[in-house]
CSV table of C-alpha atoms in Angstrom, one decimal:
chain,number,residue,atom,x,y,z
A,977,UNK,CA,92.0,162.7,65.2
A,978,UNK,CA,88.5,163.0,63.8
A,979,UNK,CA,85.7,165.3,65.1
A,980,UNK,CA,84.5,163.0,67.8
A,981,UNK,CA,86.2,163.3,71.2
A,982,UNK,CA,88.4,160.3,72.0
A,983,UNK,CA,88.4,158.9,68.5
A,984,UNK,CA,91.5,158.6,66.3
A,985,UNK,CA,90.7,158.4,62.6
A,986,UNK,CA,92.8,158.5,59.4
A,987,UNK,CA,95.6,156.4,60.8
A,988,UNK,CA,97.9,154.8,58.2
A,989,UNK,CA,99.6,151.5,59.1
A,990,UNK,CA,102.1,149.7,56.9
A,991,UNK,CA,102.4,145.9,57.4
A,992,UNK,CA,105.7,144.5,56.1
A,993,UNK,CA,105.1,140.8,55.9
A,994,UNK,CA,101.5,141.5,55.1
A,995,UNK,CA,101.0,138.0,53.6
A,996,UNK,CA,101.3,136.5,57.1
A,997,UNK,CA,99.0,133.5,57.6
A,998,UNK,CA,98.7,134.2,61.4
A,999,UNK,CA,99.8,137.5,62.8
A,1000,UNK,CA,98.1,139.7,60.1
A,1001,UNK,CA,94.6,138.1,60.7
A,1002,UNK,CA,94.9,138.6,64.5
A,1003,UNK,CA,95.8,142.3,63.9
A,1004,UNK,CA,92.9,142.8,61.5
A,1005,UNK,CA,90.4,141.3,63.9
A,1006,UNK,CA,91.8,143.3,66.9
A,1007,UNK,CA,91.5,146.5,64.8
A,1008,UNK,CA,87.9,145.6,64.0
A,1009,UNK,CA,87.1,145.2,67.7
A,1010,UNK,CA,88.5,148.6,68.7
A,1011,UNK,CA,86.0,151.3,68.1
A,1012,UNK,CA,88.2,154.3,68.9
A,1013,UNK,CA,90.4,154.0,65.8
A,1014,UNK,CA,90.0,153.8,62.1
A,1015,UNK,CA,92.1,154.2,59.0
A,1016,UNK,CA,94.0,152.3,56.3
A,1017,UNK,CA,96.3,149.3,56.5
A,1018,UNK,CA,98.7,148.8,53.6
A,1019,UNK,CA,100.0,145.3,53.2
A,1020,UNK,CA,103.4,144.6,51.6
A,1021,UNK,CA,104.9,141.2,51.0
A,1022,UNK,CA,107.3,139.5,48.6
A,1023,UNK,CA,104.4,137.1,48.1
A,1024,UNK,CA,101.9,139.6,46.7
A,1025,UNK,CA,99.2,136.9,46.3
A,1026,UNK,CA,99.3,136.2,50.0
A,1027,UNK,CA,99.1,139.9,50.8
A,1028,UNK,CA,96.1,140.2,48.5
A,1029,UNK,CA,94.3,137.3,50.2
A,1030,UNK,CA,94.8,139.2,53.5
A,1031,UNK,CA,93.5,142.4,52.0
A,1032,UNK,CA,90.4,140.6,50.9
A,1033,UNK,CA,89.9,139.1,54.3
A,1034,UNK,CA,90.5,142.5,56.0
A,1035,UNK,CA,88.0,144.3,54.0
A,1036,UNK,CA,85.4,141.6,54.7
A,1037,UNK,CA,86.1,141.8,58.4
A,1038,UNK,CA,85.7,145.6,58.3
A,1039,UNK,CA,82.3,145.2,56.6
A,1040,UNK,CA,81.0,142.9,59.3
A,1041,UNK,CA,78.2,144.4,61.4
A,1042,UNK,CA,80.1,143.7,64.7
A,1043,UNK,CA,83.2,145.4,63.4
A,1044,UNK,CA,83.2,148.7,65.4
A,1045,UNK,CA,86.6,149.7,64.1
A,1046,UNK,CA,86.5,150.5,60.3
A,1047,UNK,CA,89.6,150.0,58.3
A,1048,UNK,CA,90.4,149.7,54.6
A,1049,UNK,CA,93.0,147.3,53.3
A,1050,UNK,CA,95.1,147.5,50.2
A,1051,UNK,CA,98.3,145.9,48.8
A,1052,UNK,CA,101.3,147.9,47.7
A,1053,UNK,CA,103.6,146.5,45.1
A,1054,UNK,CA,106.7,148.2,46.4
A,1055,UNK,CA,108.0,148.9,49.8
A,1056,UNK,CA,108.3,152.7,49.2
A,1057,UNK,CA,104.7,152.9,48.2
A,1058,UNK,CA,103.7,150.9,51.3
A,1059,UNK,CA,105.7,153.1,53.6
A,1060,UNK,CA,105.1,156.7,52.3
A,1061,UNK,CA,103.2,158.7,54.8
A,1062,UNK,CA,102.6,155.9,57.3
A,1063,UNK,CA,102.1,156.6,61.0
A,1064,UNK,CA,102.9,153.1,62.1
A,1065,UNK,CA,105.0,150.3,60.5
A,1066,UNK,CA,104.6,146.7,61.7
A,1067,UNK,CA,107.2,144.2,60.7
A,1068,UNK,CA,106.4,140.5,60.9
A,1069,UNK,CA,108.3,138.4,58.4
A,1070,UNK,CA,109.8,134.9,58.0
A,1071,UNK,CA,113.4,135.6,57.1
A,1072,UNK,CA,114.1,133.0,54.5
A,1073,UNK,CA,112.1,129.8,54.1
A,1074,UNK,CA,111.7,126.6,56.0
A,1075,UNK,CA,114.5,125.1,53.8
A,1076,UNK,CA,117.0,127.5,55.5
A,1077,UNK,CA,115.4,126.8,58.9
A,1078,UNK,CA,115.8,123.1,58.3
A,1079,UNK,CA,119.5,123.6,58.3
A,1080,UNK,CA,119.4,126.1,61.2
A,1081,UNK,CA,117.7,123.7,63.5
A,1082,UNK,CA,118.7,120.2,62.4
A,1083,UNK,CA,122.3,120.4,61.0
A,1084,UNK,CA,123.7,120.9,64.5
A,1085,UNK,CA,122.1,117.7,65.7
A,1086,UNK,CA,124.8,115.7,63.9
A,1087,UNK,CA,127.2,117.1,66.5
A,1088,UNK,CA,124.9,116.6,69.5
A,1089,UNK,CA,123.6,120.2,69.5
A,1090,UNK,CA,119.9,120.3,70.0
A,1091,UNK,CA,117.8,123.4,69.8
A,1092,UNK,CA,114.2,123.6,71.0
A,1093,UNK,CA,113.4,126.6,68.8
A,1094,UNK,CA,116.5,127.8,66.9
A,1095,UNK,CA,115.4,131.4,66.1
A,1096,UNK,CA,117.1,133.5,68.7
A,1097,UNK,CA,120.5,132.2,70.0
A,1098,UNK,CA,122.4,129.0,69.4
A,1099,UNK,CA,123.8,128.1,66.0
A,1100,UNK,CA,120.3,128.4,64.4
A,1101,UNK,CA,119.6,131.8,65.9
A,1102,UNK,CA,123.0,133.1,64.7
A,1103,UNK,CA,122.4,131.9,61.2
A,1104,UNK,CA,118.9,133.3,61.1
A,1105,UNK,CA,120.4,136.6,62.2
A,1106,UNK,CA,123.0,136.6,59.5
A,1107,UNK,CA,120.3,136.5,56.8
A,1108,UNK,CA,117.8,138.8,58.7
A,1109,UNK,CA,120.0,141.7,59.5
A,1110,UNK,CA,120.6,142.8,55.9
A,1111,UNK,CA,116.8,142.8,55.4
A,1112,UNK,CA,116.3,144.9,58.5
A,1113,UNK,CA,119.1,147.3,57.4
A,1114,UNK,CA,117.2,147.9,54.2
A,1115,UNK,CA,113.9,148.4,56.1
A,1116,UNK,CA,115.6,151.0,58.3
A,1117,UNK,CA,116.9,152.9,55.3
A,1118,UNK,CA,113.5,152.9,53.6
A,1119,UNK,CA,111.7,154.0,56.8
A,1120,UNK,CA,114.1,156.8,57.2
A,1121,UNK,CA,113.4,158.0,53.7
A,1122,UNK,CA,109.6,157.6,53.5
A,1123,UNK,CA,108.2,157.8,57.0
A,1124,UNK,CA,110.9,158.8,59.5
A,1125,UNK,CA,108.4,159.8,62.2
A,1126,UNK,CA,106.5,156.5,62.1
A,1127,UNK,CA,106.5,154.2,65.1
A,1128,UNK,CA,107.9,150.8,64.1
A,1129,UNK,CA,106.7,147.7,65.9
A,1130,UNK,CA,108.8,144.5,65.3
A,1131,UNK,CA,107.5,141.0,65.9
A,1132,UNK,CA,110.2,139.1,64.0
A,1133,UNK,CA,112.8,136.9,65.6
A,1134,UNK,CA,115.6,137.2,66.5
A,1135,UNK,CA,113.8,140.1,68.2
A,1136,UNK,CA,116.8,141.6,69.9
A,1137,UNK,CA,118.9,141.8,66.7
A,1138,UNK,CA,116.1,142.9,64.4
A,1139,UNK,CA,115.4,145.9,66.8
A,1140,UNK,CA,119.1,146.6,67.3
A,1141,UNK,CA,119.7,146.7,63.5
A,1142,UNK,CA,116.9,149.3,63.0
A,1143,UNK,CA,118.7,151.6,65.4
A,1144,UNK,CA,122.2,150.9,64.1
A,1145,UNK,CA,121.2,151.9,60.6
A,1146,UNK,CA,118.7,154.7,61.4
A,1147,UNK,CA,119.6,156.0,64.9
A,1148,UNK,CA,116.6,158.3,65.0
A,1149,UNK,CA,114.0,155.6,64.4
A,1150,UNK,CA,111.1,155.2,66.9
A,1151,UNK,CA,111.2,151.4,67.0
A,1152,UNK,CA,110.6,148.7,69.6
A,1153,UNK,CA,110.1,144.9,69.7
A,1154,UNK,CA,107.0,143.3,71.1
A,1155,UNK,CA,107.1,139.7,72.5
A,1156,UNK,CA,104.2,137.9,74.1
A,1157,UNK,CA,106.3,135.4,76.1
A,1158,UNK,CA,105.9,137.5,79.3
A,1159,UNK,CA,102.1,137.4,78.9
A,1160,UNK,CA,102.2,133.7,79.7
A,1161,UNK,CA,104.2,134.3,82.8
A,1162,UNK,CA,101.5,136.8,84.0
A,1163,UNK,CA,98.8,134.2,83.3
A,1164,UNK,CA,100.7,131.7,85.4
A,1165,UNK,CA,100.8,134.1,88.2
A,1166,UNK,CA,97.1,134.6,87.8
A,1167,UNK,CA,96.6,130.9,88.1
A,1168,UNK,CA,98.7,130.7,91.2
A,1169,UNK,CA,96.3,133.3,92.8
A,1170,UNK,CA,93.4,131.0,92.2
A,1171,UNK,CA,95.1,127.8,93.4
A,1172,UNK,CA,96.9,129.3,96.5
A,1173,UNK,CA,94.8,132.2,97.4
A,1174,UNK,CA,91.4,131.3,96.1
A,1175,UNK,CA,91.2,134.5,94.0
A,1176,UNK,CA,89.6,133.7,90.6
A,1177,UNK,CA,89.4,135.4,87.2
A,1178,UNK,CA,92.3,137.9,87.7
A,1179,UNK,CA,93.3,139.2,84.3
A,1180,UNK,CA,97.1,139.2,83.6
A,1181,UNK,CA,97.0,142.9,83.0
A,1182,UNK,CA,96.0,143.3,86.7
A,1183,UNK,CA,99.2,141.8,87.9
A,1184,UNK,CA,102.2,144.1,88.5
A,1185,UNK,CA,105.6,142.7,87.6
A,1186,UNK,CA,109.1,144.0,87.2
A,1187,UNK,CA,110.6,142.5,84.1
A,1188,UNK,CA,114.3,142.5,83.2
A,1189,UNK,CA,116.6,140.7,80.8
A,1190,UNK,CA,117.0,140.3,77.0
A,1191,UNK,CA,114.3,138.9,74.8
A,1192,UNK,CA,113.5,135.2,75.5
A,1193,UNK,CA,115.8,135.4,78.5
A,1194,UNK,CA,113.6,137.6,80.7
A,1195,UNK,CA,113.1,137.4,84.5
A,1196,UNK,CA,110.7,138.7,87.1
A,1197,UNK,CA,112.0,139.8,90.4
A,1198,UNK,CA,108.9,141.5,91.8
A,1199,UNK,CA,105.3,140.5,91.3
A,1200,UNK,CA,102.1,141.4,93.1
A,1201,UNK,CA,98.4,141.6,92.9
A,1202,UNK,CA,97.0,144.3,95.2
A,1203,UNK,CA,98.6,143.5,98.5
A,1204,UNK,CA,99.6,139.9,97.7
A,1205,UNK,CA,103.3,139.2,97.1
A,1206,UNK,CA,103.2,136.7,94.2
A,1207,UNK,CA,106.8,135.8,94.6
A,1208,UNK,CA,105.8,134.0,97.8
A,1209,UNK,CA,103.2,132.1,95.9
A,1210,UNK,CA,105.6,131.1,93.2
A,1211,UNK,CA,108.0,129.9,95.9
A,1212,UNK,CA,105.3,127.7,97.3
A,1213,UNK,CA,104.4,126.4,93.9
A,1214,UNK,CA,108.0,125.6,93.2
A,1215,UNK,CA,108.2,123.5,96.3
A,1216,UNK,CA,105.0,121.7,95.5
A,1217,UNK,CA,105.3,121.2,91.7
A,1218,UNK,CA,109.0,121.2,91.0
A,1219,UNK,CA,109.0,117.6,89.8
A,1220,UNK,CA,106.0,117.5,87.5
A,1221,UNK,CA,105.3,121.2,86.8
A,1222,UNK,CA,102.1,123.1,87.6
A,1223,UNK,CA,99.2,120.7,87.0
A,1224,UNK,CA,95.5,121.4,87.4
A,1225,UNK,CA,93.9,119.8,90.5
A,1226,UNK,CA,90.8,117.7,90.5
A,1227,UNK,CA,88.6,120.8,90.1
A,1228,UNK,CA,90.4,121.9,87.0
A,1229,UNK,CA,92.3,124.8,88.6
A,1230,UNK,CA,95.7,125.5,87.4
A,1231,UNK,CA,97.6,127.2,84.6
A,1232,UNK,CA,96.5,127.5,81.0
A,1233,UNK,CA,96.9,124.5,78.8
A,1234,UNK,CA,99.8,124.9,76.4
A,1235,UNK,CA,99.9,121.9,74.1
A,1236,UNK,CA,100.4,118.7,76.1
A,1237,UNK,CA,102.3,120.5,78.9
A,1238,UNK,CA,101.1,122.9,81.6
A,1239,UNK,CA,103.0,126.0,82.8
A,1240,UNK,CA,105.2,126.6,84.7
A,1241,UNK,CA,107.2,123.6,83.7
A,1242,UNK,CA,109.6,121.7,85.9
A,1243,UNK,CA,112.5,123.5,84.2
A,1244,UNK,CA,111.0,126.9,85.2
A,1245,UNK,CA,110.9,125.9,88.8
A,1246,UNK,CA,114.5,124.5,88.6
A,1247,UNK,CA,115.6,127.9,87.2
A,1248,UNK,CA,113.7,129.7,90.0
A,1249,UNK,CA,115.4,127.5,92.7
A,1250,UNK,CA,118.8,128.3,91.2
A,1251,UNK,CA,118.4,132.1,90.7
A,1252,UNK,CA,115.5,133.2,92.9
A,1253,UNK,CA,113.8,135.0,90.0
A,1254,UNK,CA,110.7,133.8,88.0
A,1255,UNK,CA,111.5,132.9,84.4
A,1256,UNK,CA,109.3,135.1,82.3
A,1257,UNK,CA,109.7,133.3,78.9
A,1258,UNK,CA,108.8,129.9,77.6
A,1259,UNK,CA,111.0,127.0,78.6
A,1260,UNK,CA,111.9,126.3,75.0
A,1261,UNK,CA,113.4,129.7,74.6
A,1262,UNK,CA,115.0,130.0,78.1
A,1263,UNK,CA,117.1,126.8,77.9
A,1264,UNK,CA,118.8,127.9,74.6
A,1265,UNK,CA,120.6,130.7,76.4
A,1266,UNK,CA,122.3,128.3,78.9
A,1267,UNK,CA,125.1,125.8,78.5
A,1268,UNK,CA,124.2,122.8,76.3
A,1269,UNK,CA,124.8,120.2,79.1
A,1270,UNK,CA,122.2,121.8,81.4
A,1271,UNK,CA,119.0,121.1,79.6
A,1272,UNK,CA,119.4,120.4,75.9
A,1273,UNK,CA,122.2,117.9,75.5
A,1274,UNK,CA,119.9,114.9,76.3
A,1275,UNK,CA,116.7,116.9,76.0
A,1276,UNK,CA,115.4,114.9,78.9
A,1277,UNK,CA,111.5,115.0,79.0
A,1278,UNK,CA,111.6,115.4,82.8
A,1279,UNK,CA,112.1,119.1,82.2
A,1280,UNK,CA,108.7,119.4,80.6
A,1281,UNK,CA,109.5,120.9,77.2
A,1282,UNK,CA,110.0,119.4,73.8
A,1283,UNK,CA,111.9,120.2,70.6
A,1284,UNK,CA,109.9,121.9,67.8
A,1285,UNK,CA,110.9,120.3,64.5
A,1286,UNK,CA,110.8,122.2,61.2
A,1287,UNK,CA,108.5,119.5,59.9
A,1288,UNK,CA,106.0,120.5,62.5
A,1289,UNK,CA,106.4,124.1,61.4
A,1290,UNK,CA,105.8,123.2,57.8
A,1291,UNK,CA,102.6,121.3,58.8
A,1292,UNK,CA,101.4,124.3,60.8
A,1293,UNK,CA,102.0,126.7,57.9
A,1294,UNK,CA,100.2,124.3,55.5
A,1295,UNK,CA,97.2,124.3,57.8
A,1296,UNK,CA,97.2,128.1,58.1
A,1297,UNK,CA,97.4,128.4,54.3
A,1298,UNK,CA,94.5,126.1,53.8
A,1299,UNK,CA,92.5,128.0,56.4
A,1300,UNK,CA,93.3,131.3,54.6
A,1301,UNK,CA,92.1,130.0,51.3
A,1302,UNK,CA,88.9,128.6,52.8
A,1303,UNK,CA,88.2,132.0,54.3
A,1304,UNK,CA,88.9,133.8,51.0
A,1305,UNK,CA,86.5,131.4,49.2
A,1306,UNK,CA,83.9,132.0,51.8
A,1307,UNK,CA,83.9,128.4,53.0
A,1308,UNK,CA,85.0,129.2,56.5
A,1309,UNK,CA,83.3,132.0,58.5
A,1310,UNK,CA,85.4,134.7,60.2
A,1311,UNK,CA,85.0,134.9,63.9
A,1312,UNK,CA,85.8,138.2,65.6
A,1313,UNK,CA,87.6,137.1,68.7
A,1314,UNK,CA,90.2,139.4,70.3
A,1315,UNK,CA,93.7,138.0,70.4
A,1316,UNK,CA,96.0,138.2,73.4
A,1317,UNK,CA,98.4,140.4,71.4
A,1318,UNK,CA,98.9,144.0,72.4
A,1319,UNK,CA,99.7,145.7,69.0
A,1320,UNK,CA,96.4,147.5,68.7
A,1321,UNK,CA,96.5,148.5,72.4
A,1322,UNK,CA,99.9,150.0,71.9
A,1323,UNK,CA,98.9,151.9,68.8
A,1324,UNK,CA,95.9,153.2,70.7
A,1325,UNK,CA,98.1,154.4,73.5
A,1326,UNK,CA,100.6,156.1,71.1
A,1327,UNK,CA,97.8,158.1,69.4
A,1328,UNK,CA,96.7,159.4,72.8
A,1329,UNK,CA,93.8,157.1,73.8
A,1330,UNK,CA,95.1,155.9,77.1
A,1331,UNK,CA,98.4,155.1,78.7
A,1332,UNK,CA,99.6,151.8,80.2
A,1333,UNK,CA,102.6,149.7,81.1
A,1334,UNK,CA,103.8,146.6,79.2
A,1335,UNK,CA,107.0,144.8,78.4
A,1336,UNK,CA,109.1,146.2,75.5
A,1337,UNK,CA,112.4,145.5,73.7
A,1338,UNK,CA,114.3,148.8,73.5
A,1339,UNK,CA,117.9,150.1,73.5
A,1340,UNK,CA,119.3,150.2,77.0
A,1341,UNK,CA,119.3,153.8,78.3
A,1342,UNK,CA,120.2,152.7,81.8
A,1343,UNK,CA,117.1,150.6,82.6
A,1344,UNK,CA,119.3,147.6,83.2
A,1345,UNK,CA,122.6,148.8,84.8
A,1346,UNK,CA,125.5,146.5,83.9
A,1347,UNK,CA,124.3,145.9,80.3
A,1348,UNK,CA,126.1,148.0,77.6
A,1349,UNK,CA,124.4,151.3,76.6
A,1350,UNK,CA,122.5,150.9,73.4
A,1351,UNK,CA,122.2,147.1,73.5
A,1352,UNK,CA,118.6,146.1,73.2
A,1353,UNK,CA,117.1,144.8,76.4
A,1354,UNK,CA,113.6,143.8,77.6
A,1355,UNK,CA,112.0,145.7,80.4
A,1356,UNK,CA,108.6,147.3,81.2
A,1357,UNK,CA,107.8,150.6,79.4
A,1358,UNK,CA,105.1,153.2,79.8
A,1359,UNK,CA,103.1,153.8,76.6
A,1360,UNK,CA,101.4,157.2,76.2
A,1361,UNK,CA,100.8,159.8,73.5
A,1362,UNK,CA,103.7,159.6,71.0
A,1363,UNK,CA,106.0,158.3,73.7
A,1364,UNK,CA,107.5,155.0,74.9
A,1365,UNK,CA,109.4,155.5,78.2
A,1366,UNK,CA,111.4,152.5,79.5
A,1367,UNK,CA,111.1,151.7,83.2
A,1368,UNK,CA,114.3,151.4,85.2
A,1369,UNK,CA,114.3,147.9,86.5
A,1370,UNK,CA,117.6,147.5,88.3
A,1371,UNK,CA,120.5,145.1,87.7
A,1372,UNK,CA,120.2,141.4,87.1
A,1373,UNK,CA,121.8,139.2,89.7
A,1374,UNK,CA,125.4,138.6,88.8
A,1375,UNK,CA,125.0,134.9,87.8
A,1376,UNK,CA,122.2,135.9,85.3
A,1377,UNK,CA,124.0,139.0,84.2
A,1378,UNK,CA,127.0,136.9,83.3
A,1379,UNK,CA,124.9,134.8,81.0
A,1380,UNK,CA,123.0,137.8,79.5
A,1381,UNK,CA,126.2,139.7,78.9
A,1382,UNK,CA,127.7,136.8,77.0
A,1383,UNK,CA,124.8,136.8,74.6
A,1384,UNK,CA,124.6,140.6,74.4
A,1385,UNK,CA,128.2,140.9,73.3
A,1386,UNK,CA,127.8,137.9,71.0
A,1387,UNK,CA,124.8,139.6,69.4
A,1388,UNK,CA,126.8,142.8,68.9
A,1389,UNK,CA,129.5,140.7,67.1
A,1390,UNK,CA,126.8,139.0,64.9
A,1391,UNK,CA,125.4,142.5,64.0
A,1392,UNK,CA,128.8,143.7,62.8
A,1393,UNK,CA,129.5,140.4,61.0
A,1394,UNK,CA,126.2,140.6,59.1
A,1395,UNK,CA,126.5,144.3,58.2
A,1396,UNK,CA,130.1,144.0,57.1
A,1397,UNK,CA,129.7,140.6,55.4
A,1398,UNK,CA,132.6,139.3,57.6
A,1399,UNK,CA,131.8,135.7,58.2
A,1400,UNK,CA,135.1,135.0,59.9
A,1401,UNK,CA,133.9,137.5,62.6
A,1402,UNK,CA,130.6,135.6,62.5
A,1403,UNK,CA,132.4,132.4,63.3
A,1404,UNK,CA,133.9,133.9,66.4
A,1405,UNK,CA,130.4,134.6,67.7
A,1406,UNK,CA,129.4,131.0,66.6
A,1407,UNK,CA,132.2,129.6,68.7
A,1408,UNK,CA,131.3,131.7,71.7
A,1409,UNK,CA,127.7,130.5,71.9
A,1410,UNK,CA,127.2,128.2,74.9
A,1411,UNK,CA,125.3,125.6,72.8
A,1412,UNK,CA,128.3,125.2,70.5
A,1413,UNK,CA,130.0,122.8,73.0
A,1414,UNK,CA,132.2,121.1,70.4
A,1415,UNK,CA,135.8,121.4,69.1
A,1416,UNK,CA,136.9,124.3,67.0
A,1417,UNK,CA,137.4,122.2,63.8
A,1418,UNK,CA,134.0,120.6,64.2
A,1419,UNK,CA,132.5,124.0,64.7
A,1420,UNK,CA,134.2,125.3,61.5
A,1421,UNK,CA,132.8,122.3,59.6
A,1422,UNK,CA,129.3,122.9,61.0
A,1423,UNK,CA,129.5,126.6,60.4
A,1424,UNK,CA,130.5,126.2,56.8
A,1425,UNK,CA,127.6,123.8,56.2
A,1426,UNK,CA,125.2,126.2,57.8
A,1427,UNK,CA,126.5,129.1,55.7
A,1428,UNK,CA,125.9,127.0,52.6
A,1429,UNK,CA,122.4,126.3,53.8
A,1430,UNK,CA,121.6,130.0,53.9
A,1431,UNK,CA,123.8,131.3,51.1
A,1432,UNK,CA,120.9,132.7,49.0
A,1433,UNK,CA,120.4,135.4,51.7
A,1434,UNK,CA,124.0,136.4,52.3
A,1435,UNK,CA,124.9,139.6,50.5
A,1436,UNK,CA,128.7,139.0,50.4
A,1437,UNK,CA,131.6,137.3,52.0
A,1438,UNK,CA,135.0,138.1,53.4
A,1439,UNK,CA,137.4,136.2,55.5
A,1440,UNK,CA,138.1,132.5,55.1
A,1441,UNK,CA,134.6,131.3,54.3
A,1442,UNK,CA,134.0,131.3,50.6
A,1443,UNK,CA,130.7,130.1,49.3
A,1444,UNK,CA,130.4,128.8,45.7
A,1445,UNK,CA,128.1,130.9,43.6
A,1446,UNK,CA,128.2,134.0,45.8
C-alpha cells in the first residue's frame, strides 16, 4: 500500500499469455481506469514479439491523460523472470494452435459428432485438455518456486481442468478460474425486469443469484432484485418466448444482442422447462454436456445457437492481429472503455479495497454437496482482503447432478491420463463422454486420429496408442 489511504501501489502482476490479442488489452484498459491501484505488469509469452506489442500499447495507455491508474509494462524472456516476486499471476493462453483445434472440432464431424465450441468437454475438449494439462503442471511448479503466495487467476479453457491441475501439482496454490458466462445470464435477468416489471437500467451486479454447477454447465436456482423474485419472471418469459427465444419488442426492449441471436435462446427455455433451473452459461457451451441426440446431432437451428467453426476463429484472430499492429503503428487510436470482465475488480478486492460476491471456479470444499471433494466446481464466492471464500450453494437436483457427476469423474480421469501420459486411460474418458455416441471401434479410430492431430503437445505415451515420431 502507498501513503495515501485506500490506494494500493507497487503491485506486481505476471501475465502468462501476455501476447494475447484480446484479453490483455481489456486488462490494461481496465487497470488504467481504476485509480486506486498502480504497479507493474510483466508480460510473458512464447511469442515474444506479440508480448512486446502489448507492452508498447500498455505503456501508451498508462501515459494517456484519462488513465487514472498508472502501470508500467515490460516483457520477460523467461517464465521464472516473469514470476519472481509477483503478487498476482494471470493465465490466458491458447493451448496449441488453430491447426490442433481444427482437428479437435472438425475431425469428429465425420462420425456425426458436432461440437458448438469444442474447448471444454466432448472429444475436442478432451483433446485440448490432454495438451493443456502438462503446460499447467509446469506453470504450477514454477509458481510454487518463484511466487508461492501469489493469487493465480485462470481464464483459459478447459477452465475446470486448468484450475484442477494447478491444485493437483501445487496443493497450496491460491488459484481460481474466472468465467464471464454467468454475467450474460445476469444481464438477461436485468432485461426481464425491464420487459415484465418496467424497471429499467438495472446493472447485472445489482441482481442476486445462487450459482451452482461446473464451468459452462452452471445453473441458477435463486434470483432476485430487491423484493422481486426473478425466477417467476423467467418462468413467464419461458412461457412466452420458448419457441423463438427472447426477442426485443417494438420499443426495442429485450436482452442484449449477441451476434444474430438474442438471449435467452429457445434452448435455454427448453432446459428451464425440463429442470426448473435457469441455465447460467451460453447455449453453445451448455449443449455440449448433454447427450448428442438432444441438441447437437442435427444442430437444428430452432434451438437458436450455431456452431463456431475454426475458420471463423482464424478470421477473428487475424482481425485482432491487424488491429494490434494498427494500434502499435499509431494508425488506430486507443479508446479507454471499461470491459465487462472482473479481473481488476477481483484484484482490487484481494488487496483490501472492497469486498463483493461473484462466481468463481474453485475446488469443492462442500459448497456443492454430492460432488467429490476437491473437484473444481463453479459457485459464488466472497472476495475480500487476501481471501476467496466460496459460498455454500446446496445440491444440484438429481437429474442435473447425474450429468455433472459424469463429467466431473471424466475430468478426473483425463487429468490422470494427461499427467501420467496414459492415453489408454484417456480413451476410457473419451468413450464415456455423452457426445461420443458411436461404436467402440469407431471411437478408437477417431481417438487415434485426434491424438495424431495434437501429438506435438503430448509429452509421452503409454498403453496401446503409439504415435510415430514421439
